[in-house]
mmCIF file of C-alpha atoms and ligand atoms in Angstrom:
data_model
loop_
_atom_site.group_PDB
_atom_site.id
_atom_site.type_symbol
_atom_site.label_atom_id
_atom_site.label_comp_id
_atom_site.label_asym_id
_atom_site.label_seq_id
_atom_site.Cartn_x
_atom_site.Cartn_y
_atom_site.Cartn_z
ATOM 1 C CA MET A 1 19.608 -13.373 -15.560
ATOM 2 C CA ASP A 2 18.883 -9.833 -15.012
ATOM 3 C CA VAL A 3 15.167 -9.069 -14.317
ATOM 4 C CA ILE A 4 14.129 -6.914 -17.087
ATOM 5 C CA PRO A 5 15.379 -9.457 -19.769
ATOM 6 C CA ALA A 6 13.743 -12.314 -17.821
ATOM 7 C CA ILE A 7 10.329 -10.601 -17.844
ATOM 8 C CA LYS A 8 10.851 -9.636 -21.247
ATOM 9 C CA GLU A 9 11.473 -13.087 -22.201
ATOM 10 C CA ILE A 10 8.571 -14.264 -20.033
ATOM 11 C CA LEU A 11 6.237 -12.034 -21.817
ATOM 12 C CA LEU A 12 7.116 -13.169 -25.347
ATOM 13 C CA GLY A 13 5.125 -15.916 -27.478
ATOM 14 C CA HIS A 14 1.411 -16.757 -26.787
ATOM 15 C CA PRO A 15 -0.746 -14.672 -24.518
ATOM 16 C CA LYS A 16 -0.087 -15.566 -20.678
ATOM 17 C CA LYS A 17 -2.609 -16.166 -17.911
ATOM 18 C CA ILE A 18 -1.652 -13.560 -15.937
ATOM 19 C CA VAL A 19 -2.606 -12.593 -12.370
ATOM 20 C CA ILE A 20 -1.763 -9.536 -10.447
ATOM 21 C CA THR A 21 -2.352 -9.474 -6.688
ATOM 22 C CA MET A 22 -1.495 -6.825 -4.103
ATOM 23 C CA HIS A 23 -1.394 -6.389 -0.239
ATOM 24 C CA THR A 24 -4.267 -6.605 2.086
ATOM 25 C CA ASN A 25 -5.874 -3.302 2.751
ATOM 26 C CA PRO A 26 -4.925 -1.985 -0.608
ATOM 27 C CA ASP A 27 -3.827 1.632 -0.834
ATOM 28 C CA ALA A 28 -3.468 3.881 -3.961
ATOM 29 C CA ASP A 29 0.167 2.450 -4.692
ATOM 30 C CA ALA A 30 -1.140 -1.000 -4.550
ATOM 31 C CA LEU A 31 -4.059 -0.871 -6.315
ATOM 32 C CA GLY A 32 -3.033 1.987 -8.889
ATOM 33 C CA SER A 33 0.004 0.235 -9.609
ATOM 34 C CA SER A 34 -1.737 -3.564 -10.131
ATOM 35 C CA LEU A 35 -4.257 -1.299 -12.315
ATOM 36 C CA GLY A 36 -1.574 0.249 -14.207
ATOM 37 C CA LEU A 37 0.527 -3.061 -15.064
ATOM 38 C CA ALA A 38 -2.846 -4.782 -15.739
ATOM 39 C CA ALA A 39 -3.863 -2.279 -18.367
ATOM 40 C CA PHE A 40 -0.280 -2.345 -19.930
ATOM 41 C CA LEU A 41 -0.171 -6.626 -20.224
ATOM 42 C CA LYS A 42 -3.831 -6.302 -21.438
ATOM 43 C CA LYS A 43 -2.671 -4.113 -24.499
ATOM 44 C CA LYS A 44 -0.107 -6.645 -24.934
ATOM 45 C CA HIS A 45 -2.698 -9.209 -25.489
ATOM 46 C CA HIS A 46 -2.249 -11.226 -22.215
ATOM 47 C CA HIS A 47 -5.228 -12.407 -19.848
ATOM 48 C CA VAL A 48 -5.102 -10.346 -16.785
ATOM 49 C CA SER A 49 -7.056 -10.746 -13.871
ATOM 50 C CA VAL A 50 -6.320 -8.433 -10.587
ATOM 51 C CA ILE A 51 -7.006 -10.000 -7.335
ATOM 52 C CA ALA A 52 -7.300 -7.983 -3.608
ATOM 53 C CA PRO A 53 -7.105 -9.886 -0.790
ATOM 54 C CA THR A 54 -9.443 -7.315 0.842
ATOM 55 C CA ASP A 55 -11.566 -4.454 -0.220
ATOM 56 C CA TYR A 56 -10.069 -1.213 -1.329
ATOM 57 C CA PRO A 57 -11.124 2.534 -0.219
ATOM 58 C CA ASP A 58 -13.851 4.323 -1.902
ATOM 59 C CA PHE A 59 -11.586 6.934 -2.849
ATOM 60 C CA LEU A 60 -10.051 5.016 -5.161
ATOM 61 C CA ASP A 61 -13.108 3.825 -6.888
ATOM 62 C CA TRP A 62 -12.688 5.937 -9.919
ATOM 63 C CA LEU A 63 -9.531 4.175 -10.796
ATOM 64 C CA PRO A 64 -9.394 2.823 -14.429
ATOM 65 C CA GLY A 65 -10.290 -0.937 -14.348
ATOM 66 C CA VAL A 66 -11.085 -1.112 -10.915
ATOM 67 C CA SER A 67 -14.745 -2.455 -11.279
ATOM 68 C CA GLU A 68 -12.731 -5.778 -12.503
ATOM 69 C CA VAL A 69 -10.739 -5.880 -9.500
ATOM 70 C CA ILE A 70 -11.466 -9.437 -7.958
ATOM 71 C CA VAL A 71 -11.925 -8.429 -4.020
ATOM 72 C CA TYR A 72 -11.316 -12.067 -2.490
ATOM 73 C CA GLN A 73 -12.622 -11.286 0.729
ATOM 74 C CA LYS A 74 -16.109 -10.266 -0.653
ATOM 75 C CA SER A 75 -17.871 -13.221 -1.601
ATOM 76 C CA PRO A 76 -17.638 -17.373 -1.659
ATOM 77 C CA SER A 77 -17.851 -16.714 -5.336
ATOM 78 C CA ASN A 78 -14.904 -14.180 -5.357
ATOM 79 C CA ARG A 79 -13.087 -16.599 -3.254
ATOM 80 C CA GLU A 80 -13.465 -19.297 -5.385
ATOM 81 C CA LEU A 81 -12.812 -17.738 -8.921
ATOM 82 C CA SER A 82 -9.107 -16.280 -7.164
ATOM 83 C CA LEU A 83 -8.551 -19.801 -6.400
ATOM 84 C CA LYS A 84 -9.253 -20.891 -9.622
ATOM 85 C CA LEU A 85 -7.235 -17.858 -11.435
ATOM 86 C CA ILE A 86 -4.450 -18.379 -9.447
ATOM 87 C CA ALA A 87 -3.964 -22.277 -9.538
ATOM 88 C CA GLN A 88 -4.415 -21.703 -13.485
ATOM 89 C CA ALA A 89 -2.209 -18.726 -13.978
ATOM 90 C CA ASP A 90 1.403 -18.980 -15.947
ATOM 91 C CA LEU A 91 2.630 -15.766 -14.248
ATOM 92 C CA ILE A 92 1.527 -13.965 -10.972
ATOM 93 C CA PHE A 93 2.751 -10.441 -10.152
ATOM 94 C CA CYS A 94 3.223 -9.486 -6.852
ATOM 95 C CA VAL A 95 2.828 -5.942 -6.274
ATOM 96 C CA ASP A 96 3.366 -3.620 -3.509
ATOM 97 C CA PHE A 97 4.476 -6.496 -1.319
ATOM 98 C CA ALA A 98 7.458 -9.152 -0.898
ATOM 99 C CA MET A 99 6.360 -11.097 1.848
ATOM 100 C CA LEU A 100 3.598 -13.522 1.438
ATOM 101 C CA ASN A 101 2.027 -13.091 4.668
ATOM 102 C CA ARG A 102 0.928 -9.544 3.565
ATOM 103 C CA ILE A 103 -1.938 -11.228 1.253
ATOM 104 C CA ASN A 104 -3.433 -13.438 4.250
ATOM 105 C CA GLN A 105 -5.680 -16.127 3.102
ATOM 106 C CA LEU A 106 -4.268 -16.167 -0.308
ATOM 107 C CA GLU A 107 -0.530 -16.849 0.910
ATOM 108 C CA GLN A 108 -0.911 -20.581 0.566
ATOM 109 C CA PRO A 109 -2.457 -20.874 -2.718
ATOM 110 C CA VAL A 110 0.013 -18.369 -4.400
ATOM 111 C CA ARG A 111 2.841 -20.166 -2.745
ATOM 112 C CA ASP A 112 1.360 -23.471 -4.035
ATOM 113 C CA ALA A 113 0.901 -22.154 -7.580
ATOM 114 C CA LYS A 114 2.697 -23.356 -10.468
ATOM 115 C CA ALA A 115 3.177 -19.906 -12.177
ATOM 116 C CA ILE A 116 6.152 -18.218 -12.215
ATOM 117 C CA LYS A 117 6.223 -15.484 -9.477
ATOM 118 C CA ILE A 118 7.517 -11.773 -10.042
ATOM 119 C CA VAL A 119 7.717 -9.583 -7.003
ATOM 120 C CA ILE A 120 7.513 -5.722 -8.039
ATOM 121 C CA ASP A 121 7.777 -4.148 -4.471
ATOM 122 C CA HIS A 122 9.725 -1.405 -2.363
ATOM 123 C CA HIS A 123 9.259 -2.463 0.919
ATOM 124 C CA LEU A 124 12.035 -3.097 3.270
ATOM 125 C CA ASP A 125 11.323 -6.872 4.201
ATOM 126 C CA LYS A 126 11.371 -9.390 1.577
ATOM 127 C CA GLU A 127 10.867 -13.189 1.254
ATOM 128 C CA ASN A 128 12.547 -15.372 -1.352
ATOM 129 C CA PHE A 129 9.467 -17.056 -2.718
ATOM 130 C CA ALA A 130 9.732 -15.587 -6.376
ATOM 131 C CA GLU A 131 11.322 -16.541 -9.495
ATOM 132 C CA ILE A 132 11.866 -12.936 -10.595
ATOM 133 C CA MET A 133 12.296 -9.596 -7.739
ATOM 134 C CA LEU A 134 11.906 -5.969 -9.383
ATOM 135 C CA TRP A 135 12.798 -4.893 -5.645
ATOM 136 C CA ASP A 136 14.052 -1.679 -4.910
ATOM 137 C CA PRO A 137 13.199 -0.141 -1.294
ATOM 138 C CA GLN A 138 14.670 2.813 -2.360
ATOM 139 C CA ALA A 139 12.120 3.591 -4.456
ATOM 140 C CA ALA A 140 9.341 5.954 -3.712
ATOM 141 C CA ALA A 141 6.444 3.711 -4.833
ATOM 142 C CA SER A 142 5.774 0.546 -6.576
ATOM 143 C CA ALA A 143 4.214 2.607 -9.459
ATOM 144 C CA GLU A 144 7.556 4.035 -9.869
ATOM 145 C CA LEU A 145 9.008 0.890 -10.335
ATOM 146 C CA ILE A 146 6.496 -0.027 -12.750
ATOM 147 C CA TYR A 147 7.269 2.865 -15.157
ATOM 148 C CA ASN A 148 10.829 1.996 -14.889
ATOM 149 C CA LEU A 149 9.508 -1.656 -16.034
ATOM 150 C CA ILE A 150 7.525 -0.513 -18.876
ATOM 151 C CA GLU A 151 9.859 1.903 -20.154
ATOM 152 C CA SER A 152 12.868 -0.333 -19.861
ATOM 153 C CA LEU A 153 11.070 -2.962 -21.649
ATOM 154 C CA GLY A 154 11.228 -0.159 -24.672
ATOM 155 C CA GLU A 155 7.585 -0.252 -24.516
ATOM 156 C CA ALA A 156 6.461 3.156 -22.997
ATOM 157 C CA ASN A 157 4.773 3.849 -26.142
ATOM 158 C CA TYR A 158 2.131 1.491 -24.673
ATOM 159 C CA ILE A 159 1.246 3.935 -21.693
ATOM 160 C CA ASP A 160 -2.024 5.807 -22.079
ATOM 161 C CA LYS A 161 -3.819 8.429 -19.999
ATOM 162 C CA ALA A 162 -5.535 5.399 -18.050
ATOM 163 C CA ILE A 163 -2.326 3.500 -17.372
ATOM 164 C CA ALA A 164 -0.382 7.134 -16.363
ATOM 165 C CA GLU A 165 -3.304 8.469 -14.105
ATOM 166 C CA SER A 166 -3.124 4.635 -12.333
ATOM 167 C CA LEU A 167 0.626 5.138 -11.713
ATOM 168 C CA TYR A 168 0.425 8.923 -10.891
ATOM 169 C CA VAL A 169 -1.995 8.385 -7.965
ATOM 170 C CA GLY A 170 0.494 5.486 -6.579
ATOM 171 C CA ILE A 171 3.341 7.926 -6.651
ATOM 172 C CA ILE A 172 1.381 10.802 -5.161
ATOM 173 C CA THR A 173 0.295 9.434 -2.378
ATOM 174 C CA ASP A 174 3.307 7.069 -1.040
ATOM 175 C CA THR A 175 5.470 10.180 -1.255
ATOM 176 C CA VAL A 176 2.611 12.349 0.538
ATOM 177 C CA SER A 177 2.616 14.320 -2.411
ATOM 178 C CA PHE A 178 6.241 14.690 -3.060
ATOM 179 C CA LYS A 179 7.356 15.307 0.465
ATOM 180 C CA THR A 180 9.110 11.832 1.347
ATOM 181 C CA PRO A 181 13.069 11.487 1.398
ATOM 182 C CA ASN A 182 12.630 8.935 -1.132
ATOM 183 C CA THR A 183 10.906 11.619 -3.382
ATOM 184 C CA THR A 184 14.082 11.964 -5.955
ATOM 185 C CA ALA A 185 14.677 13.899 -9.002
ATOM 186 C CA HIS A 186 14.265 10.518 -10.640
ATOM 187 C CA VAL A 187 10.631 10.168 -9.166
ATOM 188 C CA HIS A 188 10.037 13.720 -10.642
ATOM 189 C CA ARG A 189 10.973 12.629 -14.015
ATOM 190 C CA VAL A 190 8.977 9.883 -14.039
ATOM 191 C CA VAL A 191 6.047 11.843 -13.080
ATOM 192 C CA ALA A 192 6.540 14.474 -15.748
ATOM 193 C CA LYS A 193 6.464 11.491 -18.302
ATOM 194 C CA LEU A 194 3.147 10.526 -16.948
ATOM 195 C CA ILE A 195 1.984 13.757 -16.791
ATOM 196 C CA GLU A 196 2.625 14.113 -20.961
ATOM 197 C CA PHE A 197 -0.348 11.331 -20.986
ATOM 198 C CA ASN A 198 -2.681 14.304 -20.001
ATOM 199 C CA VAL A 199 -2.808 13.014 -16.446
ATOM 200 C CA ASP A 200 -5.489 14.987 -14.793
ATOM 201 C CA ILE A 201 -3.708 16.656 -11.927
ATOM 202 C CA PRO A 202 -6.558 18.750 -10.116
ATOM 203 C CA LYS A 203 -9.506 15.686 -10.795
ATOM 204 C CA ILE A 204 -7.096 13.166 -9.301
ATOM 205 C CA ASN A 205 -5.903 15.469 -6.211
ATOM 206 C CA LYS A 206 -9.696 16.469 -5.665
ATOM 207 C CA LEU A 207 -10.740 12.841 -5.504
ATOM 208 C CA VAL A 208 -8.151 11.557 -3.444
ATOM 209 C CA TYR A 209 -7.676 14.399 -0.868
ATOM 210 C CA GLU A 210 -10.673 16.634 -0.978
ATOM 211 C CA ASN A 211 -13.375 14.160 -1.201
ATOM 212 C CA ASN A 212 -14.403 13.850 2.395
ATOM 213 C CA SER A 213 -17.762 13.138 3.714
ATOM 214 C CA ILE A 214 -19.120 15.423 6.254
ATOM 215 C CA ASN A 215 -18.787 12.241 8.378
ATOM 216 C CA LYS A 216 -15.309 11.809 8.125
ATOM 217 C CA LEU A 217 -14.763 15.171 8.822
ATOM 218 C CA LYS A 218 -16.373 15.270 11.916
ATOM 219 C CA PHE A 219 -14.815 12.387 12.954
ATOM 220 C CA LEU A 220 -11.347 13.925 12.071
ATOM 221 C CA SER A 221 -12.331 16.674 14.746
ATOM 222 C CA PHE A 222 -13.437 13.985 17.312
ATOM 223 C CA ALA A 223 -10.452 11.964 17.071
ATOM 224 C CA LEU A 224 -8.022 15.279 17.306
ATOM 225 C CA SER A 225 -9.848 16.583 20.083
ATOM 226 C CA LYS A 226 -10.647 13.317 22.035
ATOM 227 C CA ARG A 227 -8.523 10.576 20.842
ATOM 228 C CA LEU A 228 -5.072 12.342 20.406
ATOM 229 C CA THR A 229 -2.344 11.690 23.166
ATOM 230 C CA VAL A 230 1.244 13.700 23.023
ATOM 231 C CA LEU A 231 4.323 12.617 24.966
ATOM 232 C CA PRO A 232 6.336 15.628 24.222
ATOM 233 C CA ASN A 233 9.250 14.018 26.237
ATOM 234 C CA CYS A 234 9.664 11.510 23.535
ATOM 235 C CA LYS A 235 8.451 13.647 20.709
ATOM 236 C CA THR A 236 5.679 11.063 19.947
ATOM 237 C CA ALA A 237 1.954 11.473 19.331
ATOM 238 C CA TYR A 238 -0.390 8.911 18.754
ATOM 239 C CA ILE A 239 -4.079 8.463 17.937
ATOM 240 C CA THR A 240 -6.670 5.674 19.378
ATOM 241 C CA ILE A 241 -9.807 4.701 17.427
ATOM 242 C CA LYS A 242 -11.949 2.474 19.490
ATOM 243 C CA ALA A 243 -14.386 0.048 18.010
ATOM 244 C CA PRO A 244 -17.535 2.355 19.223
ATOM 245 C CA ASP A 245 -15.822 5.312 17.599
ATOM 246 C CA ALA A 246 -15.523 3.581 14.178
ATOM 247 C CA LYS A 247 -19.372 2.511 14.812
ATOM 248 C CA LYS A 248 -20.710 5.868 15.949
ATOM 249 C CA PHE A 249 -19.059 7.643 12.991
ATOM 250 C CA ASN A 250 -20.131 4.979 10.644
ATOM 251 C CA LEU A 251 -16.547 4.752 9.212
ATOM 252 C CA ASN A 252 -15.778 3.286 5.823
ATOM 253 C CA ILE A 253 -12.514 1.734 4.496
ATOM 254 C CA GLY A 254 -10.203 4.262 3.959
ATOM 255 C CA ASP A 255 -11.903 6.910 6.194
ATOM 256 C CA THR A 256 -8.935 6.672 8.734
ATOM 257 C CA GLU A 257 -6.407 7.087 5.984
ATOM 258 C CA GLY A 258 -3.940 10.020 6.532
ATOM 259 C CA LEU A 259 -5.158 10.414 10.090
ATOM 260 C CA VAL A 260 -1.606 9.300 11.517
ATOM 261 C CA ASN A 261 -0.103 12.201 9.771
ATOM 262 C CA TYR A 262 -1.776 14.901 11.753
ATOM 263 C CA ALA A 263 -0.183 13.384 14.774
ATOM 264 C CA LEU A 264 2.998 13.488 12.869
ATOM 265 C CA SER A 265 2.419 16.984 11.687
ATOM 266 C CA ILE A 266 3.021 18.386 15.528
ATOM 267 C CA LYS A 267 5.749 20.542 15.892
ATOM 268 C CA GLY A 268 8.336 18.656 17.261
ATOM 269 C CA ILE A 269 7.033 15.293 16.807
ATOM 270 C CA ARG A 270 9.284 12.707 15.481
ATOM 271 C CA LEU A 271 6.926 9.520 15.628
ATOM 272 C CA ALA A 272 3.412 9.031 15.207
ATOM 273 C CA ALA A 273 0.964 6.156 15.770
ATOM 274 C CA LEU A 274 -2.466 5.392 14.850
ATOM 275 C CA PHE A 275 -4.322 2.589 17.060
ATOM 276 C CA LYS A 276 -7.251 1.082 15.523
ATOM 277 C CA GLU A 277 -9.483 -1.516 17.551
ATOM 278 C CA LYS A 278 -10.930 -4.096 15.211
ATOM 279 C CA GLN A 279 -12.532 -7.187 15.483
ATOM 280 C CA ASP A 280 -9.456 -9.099 14.441
ATOM 281 C CA GLY A 281 -7.333 -7.298 16.778
ATOM 282 C CA ILE A 282 -5.572 -3.942 16.822
ATOM 283 C CA HIS A 283 -4.381 -2.412 13.746
ATOM 284 C CA ILE A 284 -1.287 -0.264 13.875
ATOM 285 C CA SER A 285 0.128 2.588 11.450
ATOM 286 C CA LEU A 286 3.373 3.836 12.350
ATOM 287 C CA ARG A 287 5.234 7.190 11.040
ATOM 288 C CA SER A 288 8.279 8.818 11.811
ATOM 289 C CA VAL A 289 10.677 11.685 10.448
ATOM 290 C CA GLY A 290 14.324 11.337 10.042
ATOM 291 C CA ASP A 291 16.173 8.414 11.206
ATOM 292 C CA PHE A 292 13.767 6.597 13.583
ATOM 293 C CA HIS A 293 13.223 2.989 11.651
ATOM 294 C CA VAL A 294 9.483 2.465 12.363
ATOM 295 C CA ASN A 295 9.572 -0.848 10.125
ATOM 296 C CA THR A 296 11.867 -2.182 12.548
ATOM 297 C CA LEU A 297 9.708 -1.136 15.489
ATOM 298 C CA ALA A 298 6.611 -2.920 13.513
ATOM 299 C CA LYS A 299 8.497 -5.923 12.734
ATOM 300 C CA GLU A 300 10.245 -6.525 16.370
ATOM 301 C CA TYR A 301 6.994 -5.749 18.271
ATOM 302 C CA PHE A 302 3.886 -5.713 16.051
ATOM 303 C CA GLU A 303 4.080 -8.589 13.813
ATOM 304 C CA GLY A 304 4.519 -6.056 10.647
ATOM 305 C CA GLY A 305 6.796 -4.071 8.373
ATOM 306 C CA GLY A 306 6.585 -1.375 6.173
ATOM 307 C CA HIS A 307 9.244 1.377 5.354
ATOM 308 C CA LYS A 308 11.372 3.446 7.242
ATOM 309 C CA ASN A 309 9.239 6.300 7.840
ATOM 310 C CA ALA A 310 5.986 4.451 7.205
ATOM 311 C CA ALA A 311 4.808 1.263 8.512
ATOM 312 C CA GLY A 312 2.140 -0.985 9.786
ATOM 313 C CA GLY A 313 1.550 -3.843 12.415
ATOM 314 C CA LYS A 314 -1.060 -5.523 14.476
ATOM 315 C CA SER A 315 -1.447 -6.429 17.995
ATOM 316 C CA ASN A 316 -3.960 -9.084 19.582
ATOM 317 C CA LEU A 317 -3.397 -7.272 23.287
ATOM 318 C CA SER A 318 -6.644 -5.127 24.192
ATOM 319 C CA LEU A 319 -6.336 -1.374 22.950
ATOM 320 C CA GLU A 320 -5.317 -0.170 26.502
ATOM 321 C CA GLU A 321 -2.553 -3.167 26.668
ATOM 322 C CA THR A 322 -1.293 -2.341 23.128
ATOM 323 C CA ILE A 323 -0.861 1.355 23.922
ATOM 324 C CA ALA A 324 0.784 0.553 27.326
ATOM 325 C CA LYS A 325 3.109 -1.541 25.420
ATOM 326 C CA PHE A 326 3.927 1.134 22.924
ATOM 327 C CA GLU A 327 4.651 3.985 25.556
ATOM 328 C CA GLU A 328 6.819 1.353 27.271
ATOM 329 C CA LEU A 329 8.642 0.914 24.053
ATOM 330 C CA VAL A 330 8.760 4.395 23.391
ATOM 331 C CA LYS A 331 10.118 5.407 26.696
ATOM 332 C CA ALA A 332 12.679 2.814 26.399
ATOM 333 C CA LYS A 333 13.649 4.405 22.984
ATOM 334 C CA GLN A 334 13.543 8.172 24.505
ATOM 335 C CA SER A 335 17.072 8.387 23.812
ATOM 336 C CA ILE A 336 17.015 7.611 20.020
ATOM 337 C CA LEU A 337 13.896 10.075 19.478
ATOM 338 C CA THR A 338 15.125 13.192 21.261
HETATM 339 P P1 5GP B 1 -0.486 2.280 6.822
HETATM 340 O O1 5GP B 1 -0.008 2.441 8.016
HETATM 341 O O2 5GP B 1 -0.451 3.125 5.530
HETATM 342 O O3 5GP B 1 -1.441 1.117 6.696
HETATM 343 O O4 5GP B 1 1.146 1.152 6.060
HETATM 344 C C1 5GP B 1 2.163 1.821 5.827
HETATM 345 C C2 5GP B 1 3.416 0.709 5.330
HETATM 346 O O5 5GP B 1 3.366 0.033 6.045
HETATM 347 C C3 5GP B 1 2.600 0.546 4.022
HETATM 348 O O6 5GP B 1 3.635 0.598 3.135
HETATM 349 C C4 5GP B 1 2.115 -0.794 4.178
HETATM 350 O O7 5GP B 1 2.344 -1.576 2.996
HETATM 351 C C5 5GP B 1 2.961 -1.244 5.491
HETATM 352 N N1 5GP B 1 2.181 -1.974 6.157
HETATM 353 C C6 5GP B 1 1.021 -1.937 6.928
HETATM 354 N N2 5GP B 1 0.588 -2.918 7.660
HETATM 355 C C7 5GP B 1 1.734 -3.986 7.441
HETATM 356 C C8 5GP B 1 1.726 -5.021 8.148
HETATM 357 O O8 5GP B 1 0.960 -5.756 8.839
HETATM 358 N N3 5GP B 1 3.104 -5.946 7.902
HETATM 359 C C9 5GP B 1 3.954 -5.182 6.818
HETATM 360 N N4 5GP B 1 5.186 -5.909 6.473
HETATM 361 N N5 5GP B 1 3.682 -4.024 6.442
HETATM 362 C C10 5GP B 1 2.979 -3.369 6.678
HETATM 363 MN MN1 MN B 2 3.897 1.580 -1.889
#
């Protein structure tokens, strides 16, 4: 059965108990898409809960409906509630991920749930756990797919300013403000239609991009002057954040968002990485320009994945060992990069 008629049929009839969940460390696309979809489904009188495995960055705390998001990791009562909602759900939408290991401790509960599972995602790696897959790795953002879904259901009349703003923020951030290669004419048409619902473009861009704490700017200055390494022969640059750095600058979730792009912005650089030393290991962000597939690098060597030009992963080695491993890999791939 085609995806759209299948979703249409599932949503018909009596109101459904719906859970929407997203990947860990949710970004603006994961959270915006989930909230946009939730608002749409609520307007259609379904009972909707949005569950984030881990907390979202502060710069997204203005998103319509965000206060109702249940952050699983935050408290025992949230964990209990999340598990109850997942077990009782008729439908579970998996937004902005297609591999269940992307939701950490929620993996098994979602896998075991009796609910019909619907994936809406644009990452390259997918797992066949869902009954319905609205999956398109060519899409610029999951928010684009949510818009397509609502329109294909013939229900664009349900879109309002709150839904439009939630989807808009997913698209601007995942396309790095309309700059990535997947920013098609279709993406611009979707955004044009969203703007017709009075999306407040200056307000949202201010909240997302010009909402820095002084601390964050000082940290940026420190990271660029003290923690940036350039490997010109490999057209690679990377930034490392040591655990004491994060402490010293009192970093919050989201404060390192976009940092890797500074490394990528250096003239001639084709591969950039960010290594963050955390309690549970080293978190890695990878970015590239052109045909170097960072998702493959992340998947093969750092237990991760993502998109061709933006991916992430982790390492259980020490920071120094992880960097040595990365440098070795990059040197081995020098011919592809240069
Ligand atoms: P970021 O570097 O901004 O955390 O992530 C870049 C992209 O890679 C995002 O699309 C994100 O969802 C994906 N990503 C980040 N970490 C992981 C990971 O550990 N596994 C997989 N499969 N994807 C990841
Ligand atoms: Mn996304």
